[in-house]
Short mmCIF file of C-alpha atoms in Angstrom, two decimals:
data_model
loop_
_atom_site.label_atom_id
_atom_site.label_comp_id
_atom_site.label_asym_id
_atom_site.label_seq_id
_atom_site.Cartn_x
_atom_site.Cartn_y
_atom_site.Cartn_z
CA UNK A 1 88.79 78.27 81.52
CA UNK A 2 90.42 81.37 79.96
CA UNK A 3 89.09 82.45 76.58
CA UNK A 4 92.60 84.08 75.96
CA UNK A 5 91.67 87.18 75.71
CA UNK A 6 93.82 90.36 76.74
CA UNK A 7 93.00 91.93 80.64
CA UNK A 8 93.27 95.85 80.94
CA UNK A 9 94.93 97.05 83.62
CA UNK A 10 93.34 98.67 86.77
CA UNK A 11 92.27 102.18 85.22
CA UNK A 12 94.12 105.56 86.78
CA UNK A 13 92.45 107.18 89.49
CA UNK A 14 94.97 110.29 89.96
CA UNK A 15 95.13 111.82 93.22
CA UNK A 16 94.70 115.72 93.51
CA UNK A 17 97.39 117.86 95.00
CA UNK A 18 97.42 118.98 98.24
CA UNK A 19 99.75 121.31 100.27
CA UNK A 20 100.92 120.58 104.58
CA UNK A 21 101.06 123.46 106.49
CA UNK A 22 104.28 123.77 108.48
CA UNK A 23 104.98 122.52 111.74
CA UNK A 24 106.76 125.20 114.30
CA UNK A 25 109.00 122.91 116.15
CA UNK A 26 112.37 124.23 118.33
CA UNK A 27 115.65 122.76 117.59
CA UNK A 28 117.11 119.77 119.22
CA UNK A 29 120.97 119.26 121.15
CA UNK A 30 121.32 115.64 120.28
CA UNK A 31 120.93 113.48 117.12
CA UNK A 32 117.49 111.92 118.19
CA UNK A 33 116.42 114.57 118.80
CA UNK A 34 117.53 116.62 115.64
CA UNK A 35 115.92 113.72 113.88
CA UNK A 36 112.86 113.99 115.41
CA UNK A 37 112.75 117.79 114.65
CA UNK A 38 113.87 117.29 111.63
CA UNK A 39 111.19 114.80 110.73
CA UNK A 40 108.38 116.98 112.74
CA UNK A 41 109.27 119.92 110.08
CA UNK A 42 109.17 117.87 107.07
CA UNK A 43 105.41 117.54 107.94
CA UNK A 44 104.67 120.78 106.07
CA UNK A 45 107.44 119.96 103.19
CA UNK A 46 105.84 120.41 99.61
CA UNK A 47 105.03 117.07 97.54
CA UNK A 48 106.07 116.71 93.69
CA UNK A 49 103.49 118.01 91.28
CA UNK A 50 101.11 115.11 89.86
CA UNK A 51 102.44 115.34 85.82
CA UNK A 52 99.98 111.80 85.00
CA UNK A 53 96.84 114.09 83.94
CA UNK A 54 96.05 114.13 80.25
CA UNK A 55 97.64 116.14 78.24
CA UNK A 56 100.40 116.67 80.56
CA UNK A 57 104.36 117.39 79.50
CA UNK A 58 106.53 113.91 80.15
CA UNK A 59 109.99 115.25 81.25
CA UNK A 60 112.76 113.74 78.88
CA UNK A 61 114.26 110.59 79.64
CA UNK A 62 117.53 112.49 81.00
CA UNK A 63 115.60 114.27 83.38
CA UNK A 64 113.53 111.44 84.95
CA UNK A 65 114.02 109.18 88.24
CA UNK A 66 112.53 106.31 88.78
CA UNK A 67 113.25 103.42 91.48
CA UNK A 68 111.78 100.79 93.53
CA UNK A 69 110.46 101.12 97.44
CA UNK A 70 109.65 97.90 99.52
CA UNK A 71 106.83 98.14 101.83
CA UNK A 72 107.79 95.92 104.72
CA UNK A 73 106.65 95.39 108.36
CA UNK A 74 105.16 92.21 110.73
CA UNK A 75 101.20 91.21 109.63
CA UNK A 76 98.92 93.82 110.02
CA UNK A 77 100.76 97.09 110.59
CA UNK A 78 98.99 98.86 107.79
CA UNK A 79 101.54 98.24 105.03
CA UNK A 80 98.34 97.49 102.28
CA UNK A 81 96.56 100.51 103.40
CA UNK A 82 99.87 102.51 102.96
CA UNK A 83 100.36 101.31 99.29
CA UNK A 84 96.50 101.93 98.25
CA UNK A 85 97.22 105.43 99.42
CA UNK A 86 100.40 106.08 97.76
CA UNK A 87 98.95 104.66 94.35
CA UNK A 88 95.68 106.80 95.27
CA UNK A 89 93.31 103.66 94.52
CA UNK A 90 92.55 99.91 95.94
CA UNK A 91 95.13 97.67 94.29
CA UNK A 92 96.24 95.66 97.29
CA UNK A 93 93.06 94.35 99.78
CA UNK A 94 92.85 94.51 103.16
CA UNK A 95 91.41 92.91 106.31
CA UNK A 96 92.05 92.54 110.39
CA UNK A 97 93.13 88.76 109.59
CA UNK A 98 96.79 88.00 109.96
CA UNK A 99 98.00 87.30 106.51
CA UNK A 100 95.57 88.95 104.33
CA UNK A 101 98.82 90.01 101.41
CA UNK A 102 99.96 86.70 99.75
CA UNK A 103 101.74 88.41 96.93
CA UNK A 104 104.20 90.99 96.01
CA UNK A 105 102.06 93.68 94.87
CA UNK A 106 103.75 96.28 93.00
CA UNK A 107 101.99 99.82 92.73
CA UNK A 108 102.88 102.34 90.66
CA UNK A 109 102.52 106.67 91.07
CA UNK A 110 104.71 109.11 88.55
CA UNK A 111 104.63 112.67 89.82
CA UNK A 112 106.77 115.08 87.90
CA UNK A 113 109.67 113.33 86.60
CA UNK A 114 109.96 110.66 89.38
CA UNK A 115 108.35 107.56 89.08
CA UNK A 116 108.16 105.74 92.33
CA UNK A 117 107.45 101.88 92.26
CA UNK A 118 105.79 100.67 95.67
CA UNK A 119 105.97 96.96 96.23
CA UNK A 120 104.08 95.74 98.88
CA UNK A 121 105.06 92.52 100.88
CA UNK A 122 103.58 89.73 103.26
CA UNK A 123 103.80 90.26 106.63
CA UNK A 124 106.79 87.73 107.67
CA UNK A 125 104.87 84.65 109.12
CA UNK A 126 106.68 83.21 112.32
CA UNK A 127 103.89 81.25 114.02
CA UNK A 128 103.32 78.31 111.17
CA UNK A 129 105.70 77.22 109.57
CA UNK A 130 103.84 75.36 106.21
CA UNK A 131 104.97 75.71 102.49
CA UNK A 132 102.64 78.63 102.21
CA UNK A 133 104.30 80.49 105.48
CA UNK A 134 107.56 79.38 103.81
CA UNK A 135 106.50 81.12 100.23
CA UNK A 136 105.09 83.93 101.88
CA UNK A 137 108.67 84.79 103.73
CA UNK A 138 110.69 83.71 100.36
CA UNK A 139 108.57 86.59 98.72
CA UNK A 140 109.59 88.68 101.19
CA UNK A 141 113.15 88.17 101.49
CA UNK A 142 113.16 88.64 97.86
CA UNK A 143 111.72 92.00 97.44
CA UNK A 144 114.19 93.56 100.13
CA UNK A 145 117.11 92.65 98.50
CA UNK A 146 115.88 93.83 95.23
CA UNK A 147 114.98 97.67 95.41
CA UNK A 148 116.51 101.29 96.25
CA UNK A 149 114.65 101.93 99.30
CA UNK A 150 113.43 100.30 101.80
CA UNK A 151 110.32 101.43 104.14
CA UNK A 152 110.28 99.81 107.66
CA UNK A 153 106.51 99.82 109.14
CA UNK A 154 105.48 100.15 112.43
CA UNK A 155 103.48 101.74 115.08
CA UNK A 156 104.45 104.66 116.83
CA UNK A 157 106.32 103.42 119.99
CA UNK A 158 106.02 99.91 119.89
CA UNK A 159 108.17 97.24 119.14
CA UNK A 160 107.94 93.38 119.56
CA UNK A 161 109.66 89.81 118.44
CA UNK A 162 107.35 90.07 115.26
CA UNK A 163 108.87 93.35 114.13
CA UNK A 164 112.41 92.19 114.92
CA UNK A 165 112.48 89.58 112.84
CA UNK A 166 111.60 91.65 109.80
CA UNK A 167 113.76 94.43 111.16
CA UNK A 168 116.45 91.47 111.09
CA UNK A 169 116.03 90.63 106.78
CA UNK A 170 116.92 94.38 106.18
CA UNK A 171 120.34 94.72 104.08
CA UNK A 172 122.73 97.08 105.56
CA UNK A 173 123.50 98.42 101.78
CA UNK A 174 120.29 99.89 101.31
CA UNK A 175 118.81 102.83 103.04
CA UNK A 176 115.78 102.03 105.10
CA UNK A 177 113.40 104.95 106.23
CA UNK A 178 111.66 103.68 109.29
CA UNK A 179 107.95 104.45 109.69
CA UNK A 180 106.35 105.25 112.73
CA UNK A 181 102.60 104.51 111.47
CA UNK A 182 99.60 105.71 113.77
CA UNK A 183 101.86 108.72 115.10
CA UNK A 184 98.91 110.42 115.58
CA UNK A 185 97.81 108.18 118.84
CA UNK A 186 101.47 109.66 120.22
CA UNK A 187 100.25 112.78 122.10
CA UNK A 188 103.62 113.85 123.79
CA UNK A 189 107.09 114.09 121.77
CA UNK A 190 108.97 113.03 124.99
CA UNK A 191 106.53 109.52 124.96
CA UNK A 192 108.69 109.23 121.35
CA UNK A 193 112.06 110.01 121.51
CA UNK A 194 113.37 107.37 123.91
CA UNK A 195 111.93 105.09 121.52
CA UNK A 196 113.62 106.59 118.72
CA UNK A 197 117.05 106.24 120.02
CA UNK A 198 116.15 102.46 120.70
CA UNK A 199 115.31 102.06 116.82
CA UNK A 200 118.30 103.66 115.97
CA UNK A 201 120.54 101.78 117.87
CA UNK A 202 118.49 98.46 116.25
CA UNK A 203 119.10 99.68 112.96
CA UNK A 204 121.00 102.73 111.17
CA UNK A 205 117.51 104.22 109.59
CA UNK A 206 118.09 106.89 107.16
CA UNK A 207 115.16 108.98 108.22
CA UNK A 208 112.36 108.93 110.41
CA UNK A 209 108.96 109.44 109.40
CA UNK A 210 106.24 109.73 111.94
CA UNK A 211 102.46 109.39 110.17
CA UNK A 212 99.17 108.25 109.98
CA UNK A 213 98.28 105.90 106.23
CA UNK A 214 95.11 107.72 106.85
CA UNK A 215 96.44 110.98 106.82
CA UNK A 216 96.21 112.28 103.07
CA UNK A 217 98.69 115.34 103.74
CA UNK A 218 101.10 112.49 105.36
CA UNK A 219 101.04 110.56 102.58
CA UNK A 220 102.00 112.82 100.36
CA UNK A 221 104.88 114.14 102.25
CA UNK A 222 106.17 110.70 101.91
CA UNK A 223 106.88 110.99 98.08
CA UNK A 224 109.28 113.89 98.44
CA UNK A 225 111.23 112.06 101.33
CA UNK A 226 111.48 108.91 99.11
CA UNK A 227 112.28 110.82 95.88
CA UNK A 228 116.04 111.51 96.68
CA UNK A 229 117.06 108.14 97.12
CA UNK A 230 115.74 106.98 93.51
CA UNK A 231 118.29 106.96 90.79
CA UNK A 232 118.07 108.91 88.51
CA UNK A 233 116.83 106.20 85.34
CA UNK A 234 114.27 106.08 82.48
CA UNK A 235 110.52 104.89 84.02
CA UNK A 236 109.80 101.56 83.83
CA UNK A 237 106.22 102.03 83.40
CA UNK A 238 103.66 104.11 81.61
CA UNK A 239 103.31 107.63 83.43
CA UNK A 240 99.08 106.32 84.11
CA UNK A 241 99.94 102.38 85.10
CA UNK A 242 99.12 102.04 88.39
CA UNK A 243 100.02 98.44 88.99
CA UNK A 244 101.59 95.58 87.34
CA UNK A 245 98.49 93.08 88.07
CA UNK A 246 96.16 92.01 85.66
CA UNK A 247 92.11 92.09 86.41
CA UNK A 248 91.79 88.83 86.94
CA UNK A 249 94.31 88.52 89.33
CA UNK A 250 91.81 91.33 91.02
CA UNK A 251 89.16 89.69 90.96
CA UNK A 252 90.82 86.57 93.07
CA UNK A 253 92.04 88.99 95.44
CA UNK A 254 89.21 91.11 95.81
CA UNK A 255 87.01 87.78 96.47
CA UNK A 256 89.43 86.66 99.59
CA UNK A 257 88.98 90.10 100.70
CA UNK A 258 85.12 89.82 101.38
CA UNK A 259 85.69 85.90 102.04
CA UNK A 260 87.81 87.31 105.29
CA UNK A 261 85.85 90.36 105.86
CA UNK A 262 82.68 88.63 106.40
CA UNK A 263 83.96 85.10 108.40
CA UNK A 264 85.91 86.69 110.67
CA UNK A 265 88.08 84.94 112.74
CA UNK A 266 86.52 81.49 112.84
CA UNK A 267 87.82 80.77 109.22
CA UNK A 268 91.15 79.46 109.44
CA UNK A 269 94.01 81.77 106.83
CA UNK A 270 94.53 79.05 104.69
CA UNK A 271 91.71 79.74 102.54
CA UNK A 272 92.09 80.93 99.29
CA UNK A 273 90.31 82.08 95.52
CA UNK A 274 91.23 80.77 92.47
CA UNK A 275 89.80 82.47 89.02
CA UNK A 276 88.59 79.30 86.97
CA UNK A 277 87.24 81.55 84.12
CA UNK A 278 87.86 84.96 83.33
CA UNK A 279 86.10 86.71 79.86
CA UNK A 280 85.46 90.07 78.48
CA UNK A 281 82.91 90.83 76.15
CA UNK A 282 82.68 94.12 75.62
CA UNK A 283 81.17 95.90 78.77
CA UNK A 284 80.85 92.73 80.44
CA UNK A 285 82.95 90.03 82.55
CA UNK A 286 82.04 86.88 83.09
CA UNK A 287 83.66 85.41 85.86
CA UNK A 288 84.28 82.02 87.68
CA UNK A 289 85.73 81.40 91.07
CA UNK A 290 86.49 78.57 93.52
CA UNK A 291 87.10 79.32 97.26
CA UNK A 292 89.62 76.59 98.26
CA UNK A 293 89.49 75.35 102.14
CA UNK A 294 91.01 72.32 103.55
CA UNK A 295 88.19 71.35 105.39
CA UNK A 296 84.34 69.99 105.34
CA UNK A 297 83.62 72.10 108.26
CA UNK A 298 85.08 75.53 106.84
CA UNK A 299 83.11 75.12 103.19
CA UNK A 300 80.07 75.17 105.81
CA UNK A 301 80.83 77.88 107.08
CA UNK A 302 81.67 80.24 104.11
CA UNK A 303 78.15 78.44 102.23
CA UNK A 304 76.24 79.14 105.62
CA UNK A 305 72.63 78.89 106.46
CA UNK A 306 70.61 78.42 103.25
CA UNK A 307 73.34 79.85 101.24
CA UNK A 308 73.05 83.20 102.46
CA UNK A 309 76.89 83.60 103.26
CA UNK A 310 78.40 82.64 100.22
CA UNK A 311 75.66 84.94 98.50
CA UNK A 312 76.41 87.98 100.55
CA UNK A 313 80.15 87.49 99.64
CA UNK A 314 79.51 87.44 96.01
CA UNK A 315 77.45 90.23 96.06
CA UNK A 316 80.18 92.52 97.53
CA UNK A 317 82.42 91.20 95.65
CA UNK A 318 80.60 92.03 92.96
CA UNK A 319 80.02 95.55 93.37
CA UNK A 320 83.47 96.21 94.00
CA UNK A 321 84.49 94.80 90.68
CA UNK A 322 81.91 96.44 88.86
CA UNK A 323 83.20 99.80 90.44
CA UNK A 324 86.55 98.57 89.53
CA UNK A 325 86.18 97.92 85.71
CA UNK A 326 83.03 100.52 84.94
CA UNK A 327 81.49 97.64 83.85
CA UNK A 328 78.81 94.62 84.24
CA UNK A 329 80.11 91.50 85.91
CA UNK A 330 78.44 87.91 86.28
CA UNK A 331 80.23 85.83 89.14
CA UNK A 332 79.53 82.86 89.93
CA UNK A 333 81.40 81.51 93.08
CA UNK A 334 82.26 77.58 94.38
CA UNK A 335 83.23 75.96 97.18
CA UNK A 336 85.62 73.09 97.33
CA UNK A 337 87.86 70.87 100.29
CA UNK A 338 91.59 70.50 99.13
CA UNK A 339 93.10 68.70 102.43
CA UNK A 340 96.44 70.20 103.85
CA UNK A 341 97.04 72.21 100.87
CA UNK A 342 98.73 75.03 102.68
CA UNK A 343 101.55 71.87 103.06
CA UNK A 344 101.69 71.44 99.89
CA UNK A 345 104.45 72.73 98.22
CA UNK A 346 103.75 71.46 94.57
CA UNK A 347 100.34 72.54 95.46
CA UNK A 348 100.83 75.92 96.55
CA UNK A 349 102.77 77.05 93.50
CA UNK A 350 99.94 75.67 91.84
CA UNK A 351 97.63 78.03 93.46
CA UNK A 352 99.54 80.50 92.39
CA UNK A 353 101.99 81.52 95.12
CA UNK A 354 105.43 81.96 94.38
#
């Protein structure tokens, strides 16, 4: 149990700047492919100037912007790996399982005098349709009709039933940038631009942006694409928060991460970490945790031979949350069998999910 005591916040890691050389691209006859240009080009467009270092001038409350940008896109199109970029640190995990974001995760950056507030999403689940499927989607739905801009992931020339449906939950009254993640596997612009002019007929995008979430000069063109549609509004965070989650929430999440990491694909998604116990004494945390399955056969398979798997999870999990919070941490880690919990409504709110 919970001595009561306050959690700290995930300390600032600020990114450095960085400059993109320009692009030399010829003009285009048609809209696609002025868009495309146009989008090629802003590949070498400058990025705001990072004003979160210490001692640095916070522009007057006139003068700032500050909005909120949903991350959305089908399971695993890289929309966790986006947000831990734009932040410029780990606050949302990932893993090749389907389903590995449960929550909405909001990150935070403030460059200059423009705050930009990230919220991550759950991919929309369409294969199973149990009360935590149904509170993952609710989460979802929420948090796109709910922010300034929306940011429509998914890979570079390709499009299926899975990113339809999301495509299908975005509001016509707010301007959606659409994504084209893993742009770099494109190695022709003609392979591209038919497919652009099918997106645009699917959806009116405001702007395309063709990238790579692993691309650090990429990345950072993204914050001076998204800065013009965010009002112009006091922050609603402090210029060095990087997220709104607490460290114990963390810890849970950072758990599941090595729990699916290191199972693979025999261990069925509906696993999940609760935090039974989370203290701070001084440098150190002391922290409890319960992996919850719904069956006999998968808390074999996370304990495994002799122990050893459950061990090696806790161990990585353990380093990362030591790198995390600069400090010492003591985790201990259970298994237990909750039957058909993922059907569960009451259940599943209990667990945490909205």
């Amino acid at each position: 149990m919970s001595t009561g005591k306050k959690e700290s916040k995930t300390p600032l890691k600020a990114a450095a700047k960085r400059s993109t050389p320009p692009i030399d691209q010829g003009p285009e006859q048609d809209a696609i492919g002025a868009m495309l240009t146009q989008a090629l080009l802003s590949r070498g467009a400058a990025v705001p100037v990072d004003n979160t270092a210490p001692g640095a001038n916070i522009p007057p409350v006139g003068e700032q912007r500050c909005g909120l940008i949903a991350i959305v896109g089908k399971p695993n199109v890289g929309k966790s790996t986006l947000l831990n970029a734009l932040v410029g640190q780990k606050i949302s995990i990932t893993s090749r399982k389907a389903q590995t974001t449960r929550h909405r995760i909001t990150g935070m950056r403030t460059l200059a005098a423009t705050q930009f507030v990230f919220v991550d999403t759950p991919g929309f689940q369409t294969r199973h349709a149990n009360a935590l499927n149904r509170s993952l989607n609710r989460t979802v739905v929420g948090a796109v009709n709910d922010v300034d801009l929306i940011v429509f992931v998914v890979e570079a020339g390709q499009f299926n039933q899975a990113d339809a449906r999301v495509l299908s939950l975005l509001p016509e009254k707010i301007p959606a940038i659409l994504l084209a993640n893993k742009f770099d596997l494109i190695h022709r612009r003609a392979e591209i631009a038919p497919w652009l002019k099918e997106m645009q007929e699917r959806h009116n995008f405001a702007e395309f942006v063709p990238m790579s979430a692993n691309n650090a000069k990429d990345v950072e063109r993204l914050f001076g694409i998204c800065e013009k549609y965010l009002p112009t509004q006091p922050w609603m965070y402090g210029a060095e928060e990087l997220t709104d989650r607490s460290d114990r929430f963390m810890a849970a999440e950072i758990i599941r991460e090595k729990l699916f990491r290191l199972t693979g694909d025999e261990l069925p998604y509906t696993s999940t970490v609760l935090i039974d116990q989370y203290e701070e004494e001084g440098n150190l945390r002391k922290i409890a945790a319960t992996i919850v399955v719904e069956r006999d056969g998968h808390k074999g398979m996370i304990i495994g031979e002799k122990g050893e798997k459950l061990k090696r999870i806790g161990t990585e999990a353990r380093h990362e949350l030591e790198a995390l919070t600069g400090g010492k941490v003591f985790l201990e880690i259970w298994v237990k069998v909750r039957s058909g919990w993922a059907d569960d409504e009451a259940r599943v709110k209990t667990f945490g999910y909205e």
